[in-house]
Amino acid sequence: MIFMKERTLLKLYELMYRSRFMEETITRLWNDGHIYGEMHLGIGEEAIIAGVLSHLIPGDAIATDHRGTPPFVMRGVDLEALLLEILGHPKGLCLGMGGHMHLFSQELLLTSSGIVGSSGPSAVGFALAAKYRKTNNIAVAFFGEGSMNQGMLLESLNLAAAMSLPVLFVCKDNNWAITTQSSEVTGGVLLDRVRGFGIEAREIDGSDVTTVWQAVETAIPRMRKSTKSPYFIQANCTHNEGHFLGDPLLRFHRAPRKEFGAVTGPLMKSVLQYKGGRIDKRIRSVTKVLSLIAKSRMQLSDSKDPLLRFEKDNRDLEDQFTQIKSSIQSETNLLVERIMGIIQEEGVL
Amino acid sequence: MIFMKERTLLKLYELMYRSRFMEETITRLWNDGHIYGEMHLGIGEEAIIAGVLSHLIPGDAIATDHRGTPPFVMRGVDLEALLLEILGHPKGLCLGMGGHMHLFSQELLLTSSGIVGSSGPSAVGFALAAKYRKTNNIAVAFFGEGSMNQGMLLESLNLAAAMSLPVLFVCKDNNWAITTQSSEVTGGVLLDRVRGFGIEAREIDGSDVTTVWQAVETAIPRMRKSTKSPYFIQANCTHNEGHFLGDPLLRFHRAPRKEFGAVTGPLMKSVLQYKGGRIDKRIRSVTKVLSLIAKSRMQLSDSKDPLLRFEKDNRDLEDQFTQIKSSIQSETNLLVERIMGIIQEEGVL
Amino acid sequence: MRTMEFAEAIESALKQAMSENPDIFLLGEDLHTLRVNLLAQFGKERVQSTPISESAFLGAGVSAAMAGLRPIVEIMLVDFIGVAADALLNHAAKVHAFSGGKWSVPLVVRASCGGGYGDGGQHEQSLWGWLAHIPGINVVVPSNPADAGNLLLSAIEADHPVIYLEHKLLADYWLDYMGTGGRENVTFDIPEAGAKGEVPNKWQPLPIGEAKILREGSDLTMISLGVSVHRCIEAAAILTNEDISTEIIDLRWVSPLDTSCIINSVSKTHRVIVVDEDYLRFGLSGEIAAIVAEEINSKFQFGRVCTDFTIPFNRNLEDNILPNVNRILDVARAFTYE
Amino acid sequence: MRTMEFAEAIESALKQAMSENPDIFLLGEDLHTLRVNLLAQFGKERVQSTPISESAFLGAGVSAAMAGLRPIVEIMLVDFIGVAADALLNHAAKVHAFSGGKWSVPLVVRASCGGGYGDGGQHEQSLWGWLAHIPGINVVVPSNPADAGNLLLSAIEADHPVIYLEHKLLADYWLDYMGTGGRENVTFDIPEAGAKGEVPNKWQPLPIGEAKILREGSDLTMISLGVSVHRCIEAAAILTNEDISTEIIDLRWVSPLDTSCIINSVSKTHRVIVVDEDYLRFGLSGEIAAIVAEEINSKFQFGRVCTDFTIPFNRNLEDNILPNVNRILDVARAFTYE
Ligand SMILES: Cc1ncc(C[n+]2csc(CCOP(=O)(O)OP(=O)(O)O)c2C)c(N)n1
Ligand SMILES: Cc1ncc(C[n+]2csc(CCOP(=O)(O)OP(=O)(O)O)c2C)c(N)n1
Ligand SMILES: [Mg+2]
Ligand SMILES: [Mg+2]
């Protein structure tokens, strides 16, 4: 096992739990109808984000994807401003203009975007700026494995390699892209692909924060040196809320009777429709869909939960963990109270 | 050495020479001011094109890049229509609407495009159609090595692999993209990159038509089978007219006095300008530019010319070659005469 | 006649078309779930799921159409078309012209569009005027179930590229995915007549470029499409009480525009408000002004209610940036009526 | 005052700007040759050559600008912007809005544009109206050397994204590369006053969105930009002989449009012709009609001379698709003059 200072372990736990509790809070607010539109959480990715962010220094930039909340929380954005933003409040971080997919902090060089793959070019540009200014800063791109088929991300791998830029590409691999299993639409092996661009790459267990921490600890110092270069980390994870809150696949497992009836009616009608494909093909299609729904259940499992795992691996720190948790909880709950106050008072979302 | 039937060798020679002589004719017409705009030739690529096309069957599709003329000639497009099109004449293949970068033949499933990388998606779509229709046809994409950094081409590698489509990707590698040496802006090794997408890939000498012929002979049958898959060939070549007719880099070597003066004046002025970068950087920049110009000279060499090479390798066929040449020459010359007649008569280009 | 919801109508028309023509197939992300019923009926060759590679698969759709098939390529949200714009701009739109009219591209690009449900500025754009700027492409935007089905057939049967946009406030599954997520405590201003309505027993293609007069009037012409036509209907009802008689044109086709329908109406009313959820400038509303100005030989009053800014996430701000009834009324009331 | 050619002016202004502000750097394909003089003066950190990866390096330009630098990202020909449109549509244009106005993107996108030299429909587009449709981006198109230099400074100094388009008929090196290729036996209709002219000794940014009246007149307003303003000047001279007094506005900025300049002029003339090399529909010409119709309380005659089709390769066809003097005269003469 990797040797890490207790202080570091506690710091990592704190980062992860703060993000987790914030997103659980967001879930509650979303369920209560206080947040409109989609809500993509980073629950399940905390080990990856914390393991990376704990190595960053001031001036490093981070480009996130549609799951921007954890990096924003862990990088130290004012939580009240962040939560207000996610609620769409005019006093939010972005005056309510952005919402959870379009969070921005100039001060901390943090961006996000709802366009798949765009964190690649974005991180490349920040790294370019760092190199141009001859600082030792780096830029991190967070994205999912599904994004690895998006042209601009592939281009940005090459661009970072060809221009020798200090970009840490972090692929959070849950093997799902909405309801597509990425392995079914991805040719070859991602790490080979990345190495084919001349970038050093490594696959790690993204549910284990100490593994992530250690991998990044090795990677980053080289990136900061005067001979810059990009680095790529592929880290597995699971989103146990599925793609977003209210994920239609997961709804099956959570409210099977209601959902199943709504879907299988039209589905069976389609299978039995007079015109169409050969019956074996139809059956194969339905089987495929059903098996997809079945597979989506895996996401619900807690076995890959980075926080549970960390707690289990560090039983000796249990007391401290409990303390961290309760202080974060009460902090966050107070925050929510204050915010709901603001919202109620001003009467607008 | 590969054993090939004499008939095949002569056929290959005929294909190559017909294209060569056509493009030499085009060069003349362009030099005489009968053709407007840019003119990208495939001179130097003939071995690659002929080696691939000689294995195609009716119904196979070809997506070309900005150097579409050789595939159009070799695939058997009506040469009068083709040449009239390149001249922009309303009686041309595309009624004068396209010109050499936008040639289209629906009958022969031949397309071209001036947008770098677009032959990738285009070939994928044709292959998709072939597979959809359960034919044994394939689709070929021709593109340069510079295009290997364009997102849509990278995406199309993955798409072909993931969907198991019979696409033959042919990368014509001259290591130049206009005035950029592609190796300087390309991370890693192209073949690795391609294999990383799960595509079988091979590098060959593109100046030797028998090598190309043999490689494609091995690749294609597997692609036509019911278990479809893409294949990638990287074949080197040289364009001894540079990027296009009137290539500014090559003009240096052809009219050094005139061009050098015109360029070095402002260049030296810039180097000596009061404000700017440190003097060593400036000198390094100029050295870089001069060395680029020097390197561009390599393209002028005949040593990689596929026709000369083929003639040398097949001295025993010299007489037949001479015969083929003279009959193509007289055919083409007659064609040009006829066409110039049409143009003069109708008074319009 | 039967009654259907908007998305149901699209699916029903697709089923009819796919049953009749084996050359039609679908290509796009997540189609095994988004089009699960079609998958169940037609099998996976006809409903193909792709990686997140819009520029490759839209480009592939162009050449598959050139090969004689009738691909319907889905771009989930029209906002994402930016990553694949070249396939439209330089390929789909140009092959017919480049080939001297000899080779056509019978491609349908299907995408969801529009806002009003709190998803932010990268997911709620309309962009129909932007896309229609490119010569060689048509754009169609249905506003109700009957049109949704019939116009889809028009798009499929056209021998040139047609972009078919379905508004997320009308298509229930989109709104469920992107807006409610299965919740019952969030609501949106869904125009009922757009979300559900009578549809023909057999789907029939409508003529390309034909607008529809939803309401006749003599004082004022409102020209709109998609969800906004329903805002116009609401506004027109209010204006009736103010003695303003409103004619409403549902364009249906952004391109080609039904110039004569527009001209006829404005020749009568001399007042026109374009209500267009796409961006204000350099788009549809301007084009309509130009057409009227070119063709009408007398003074007319012109106003427009469009989206003039990046769409905010905040629901209040969003509702005010997108065309709404009050903004329409403001413009209508600012006109002079003799 | 000194005299310069169009491209020389741009380079000269760039030299001035880059000397004064170390945050300015260039990013794009082949810059080591296209910008060789700047490379020689400033070194390779300031003039960076890229692979053919427009979406990545334009996207990178956006964040480099967000990091406080002043990147000038070159897209060789504006026609190629389709492969990188997302970076403009959803990023460059939106960061300022999304961040609640807190984070700006001082990015310049530089590209060549325009036709008239026989390069075909994928290399001769203008697209300025297309790009200007997106809120959050400005577009500028100079028509002469003095403006070319000064407006480049305006673009660089702006704290938001500006697309700077240089017409290939004006910029000699582009025409040499793409049109003549060193030949002396092909000629093009290059407007002399656009290709060469007096320029200030020190470049000065001009106000953003300020048009320029090139010629005063009372019967007819021609509104144009880029090469087409010179076609207008030619047409106006001919119209003088027919007793038609023409006012010519060189917009310079497509976006923001100089609304008051347009309104003032048309209020006087009541006749307006937009001469716009970009595509006819859903673009600049329509926007101008809308602005006039919104603001002017009387009848006006409106006509436009634009590009209404994929640009043909054939030079004759091309010359007739692009705005030309005869087409301008036709429209002007079809107006009624009391
Ligand atoms: C260019 C583009 N195409 C499609 C989408 C729709 N979309 C949003 S998230 C997503 C899946 C992304 O998968 P992945 O990158 O693995 O991230 P994950 O959601 O699994 O974290 C898709 C297809 C989009 N936002 N942008
Ligand atoms: C998307 C796009 N970007 C840039 C260009 C300009 N351009 C035309 S050809 C070319 C170089 C292509 O290099 P390569 O693919 O190696 O082909 P080669 O010319 O060497 O045969 C470039 C950059 C273009 N046509 N399209
Ligand atoms: Mg994923
Ligand atoms: Mg090359």
Coordinates of C-alpha atoms in Angstrom, one line a residue, chain A residues 30-38 85-90 95-102 113-116 146-147 149-150 152 177-180 185 244-246 248-249 251 258 263 266-267 269-271 273 275-277 281-282 284-286 289 292 348-349, chain C residues 8 11 15 19-20 29-34 36-46 49-55 76-77 79-80 83 117-123 176-188 309-317:
Chain A
W30 CA -33.8 19.2 -7.4
N31 CA -36.2 16.5 -6.2
D32 CA -38.1 19.2 -4.4
G33 CA -38.4 21.1 -7.7
H34 CA -36.1 24.0 -6.7
I35 CA -33.8 23.4 -9.7
Y36 CA -35.0 23.3 -13.2
G37 CA -33.7 21.2 -16.2
E38 CA -31.2 18.5 -16.2
E85 CA -25.9 29.5 -9.1
I86 CA -27.1 26.0 -9.4
L87 CA -30.4 27.2 -8.2
G88 CA -30.3 29.9 -10.9
H89 CA -30.4 32.7 -8.5
P90 CA -29.3 36.2 -9.6
L95 CA -25.7 35.7 -11.6
G96 CA -27.9 32.8 -12.4
M97 CA -26.9 32.8 -16.1
G98 CA -25.1 29.5 -16.1
G99 CA -26.6 26.8 -13.9
H100 CA -24.8 23.6 -13.1
M101 CA -23.5 23.0 -16.7
H102 CA -22.1 26.4 -17.2
S113 CA -19.4 23.2 -20.6
G114 CA -22.3 21.1 -21.6
I115 CA -20.7 20.2 -25.0
V116 CA -19.2 16.8 -25.0
G146 CA -17.8 8.7 -24.2
S147 CA -16.1 12.0 -25.1
N149 CA -14.9 9.7 -29.7
Q150 CA -15.5 13.4 -30.2
M152 CA -12.3 18.1 -30.8
A177 CA -22.6 7.7 -22.2
I178 CA -26.2 8.4 -21.4
T179 CA -27.8 5.1 -22.3
T180 CA -25.0 3.9 -24.5
V185 CA -19.3 2.2 -29.9
F244 CA -28.6 12.5 -14.6
L245 CA -31.2 12.8 -11.9
G246 CA -34.3 11.0 -13.0
P248 CA -34.9 6.9 -17.3
L249 CA -33.0 3.6 -17.2
R251 CA -36.2 4.7 -13.0
K258 CA -44.8 2.3 -13.1
V263 CA -42.5 1.5 -21.8
P266 CA -45.7 0.7 -26.9
L267 CA -42.6 -1.6 -27.1
K269 CA -47.1 -3.1 -29.8
S270 CA -44.1 -2.2 -32.0
V271 CA -42.8 -5.7 -31.9
Q273 CA -46.7 -4.5 -35.6
K275 CA -44.9 -4.4 -41.1
G276 CA -41.3 -4.2 -40.0
G277 CA -38.2 -6.3 -39.6
K281 CA -34.5 -9.3 -35.4
R282 CA -37.3 -7.8 -33.5
R284 CA -33.2 -9.6 -30.7
S285 CA -33.8 -5.8 -30.5
V286 CA -36.1 -6.2 -27.5
V289 CA -33.0 -3.3 -24.8
L292 CA -29.4 -2.8 -21.4
V348 CA -37.8 34.5 -7.2
L349 CA -35.7 31.6 -8.3
Chain C
E8 CA -46.2 10.0 -30.8
E11 CA -43.0 8.1 -34.3
K15 CA -43.3 3.9 -38.6
S19 CA -42.7 0.3 -43.4
E20 CA -43.2 1.6 -46.9
E29 CA -26.6 8.7 -30.4
D30 CA -28.7 6.6 -28.0
L31 CA -31.2 5.6 -30.6
H32 CA -31.7 2.2 -29.0
T33 CA -33.4 4.0 -26.2
L34 CA -34.7 7.2 -27.8
V36 CA -36.7 2.0 -28.8
N37 CA -40.1 1.3 -30.4
L38 CA -38.8 1.6 -33.9
L39 CA -35.9 -0.6 -32.9
A40 CA -38.3 -3.2 -31.7
Q41 CA -40.3 -3.1 -34.9
F42 CA -37.5 -2.7 -37.5
G43 CA -34.4 -4.1 -36.0
K44 CA -31.0 -2.7 -35.5
E45 CA -30.0 -2.2 -39.1
R46 CA -32.7 0.4 -39.4
S49 CA -26.7 3.9 -32.5
T50 CA -23.5 5.8 -32.9
P51 CA -20.6 7.1 -30.7
I52 CA -20.6 10.8 -29.8
S53 CA -19.0 11.7 -33.2
E54 CA -21.5 14.1 -34.8
S55 CA -19.1 15.3 -37.5
M76 CA -29.8 15.1 -30.2
L77 CA -30.0 18.9 -29.6
D79 CA -27.2 23.2 -30.2
F80 CA -24.7 20.4 -30.8
V83 CA -19.4 20.3 -33.9
Y117 CA -37.6 24.5 -19.4
G118 CA -34.4 25.7 -17.6
D119 CA -31.6 23.9 -19.3
G120 CA -29.3 26.8 -20.1
G121 CA -27.8 28.4 -23.1
Q122 CA -26.0 25.5 -24.7
H123 CA -29.2 23.3 -24.7
D176 CA -39.2 14.4 -19.6
Y177 CA -35.5 13.8 -20.1
M178 CA -34.3 17.4 -20.1
G179 CA -36.9 19.2 -18.0
T180 CA -38.8 17.2 -15.5
G181 CA -36.7 14.1 -15.1
G182 CA -39.8 12.2 -13.8
R183 CA -40.7 14.9 -11.3
E184 CA -44.2 16.1 -10.7
N185 CA -43.3 19.4 -9.0
V186 CA -41.9 21.3 -11.9
T187 CA -44.1 22.7 -14.6
F188 CA -43.6 24.4 -17.9
F309 CA -29.0 37.1 -26.0
T310 CA -27.5 33.8 -24.8
I311 CA -30.4 32.0 -23.1
P312 CA -30.0 32.4 -19.3
F313 CA -30.4 29.5 -16.9
N314 CA -32.5 31.5 -14.5
R315 CA -36.2 30.7 -15.4
N316 CA -37.4 34.3 -15.0
L317 CA -34.6 35.6 -17.2

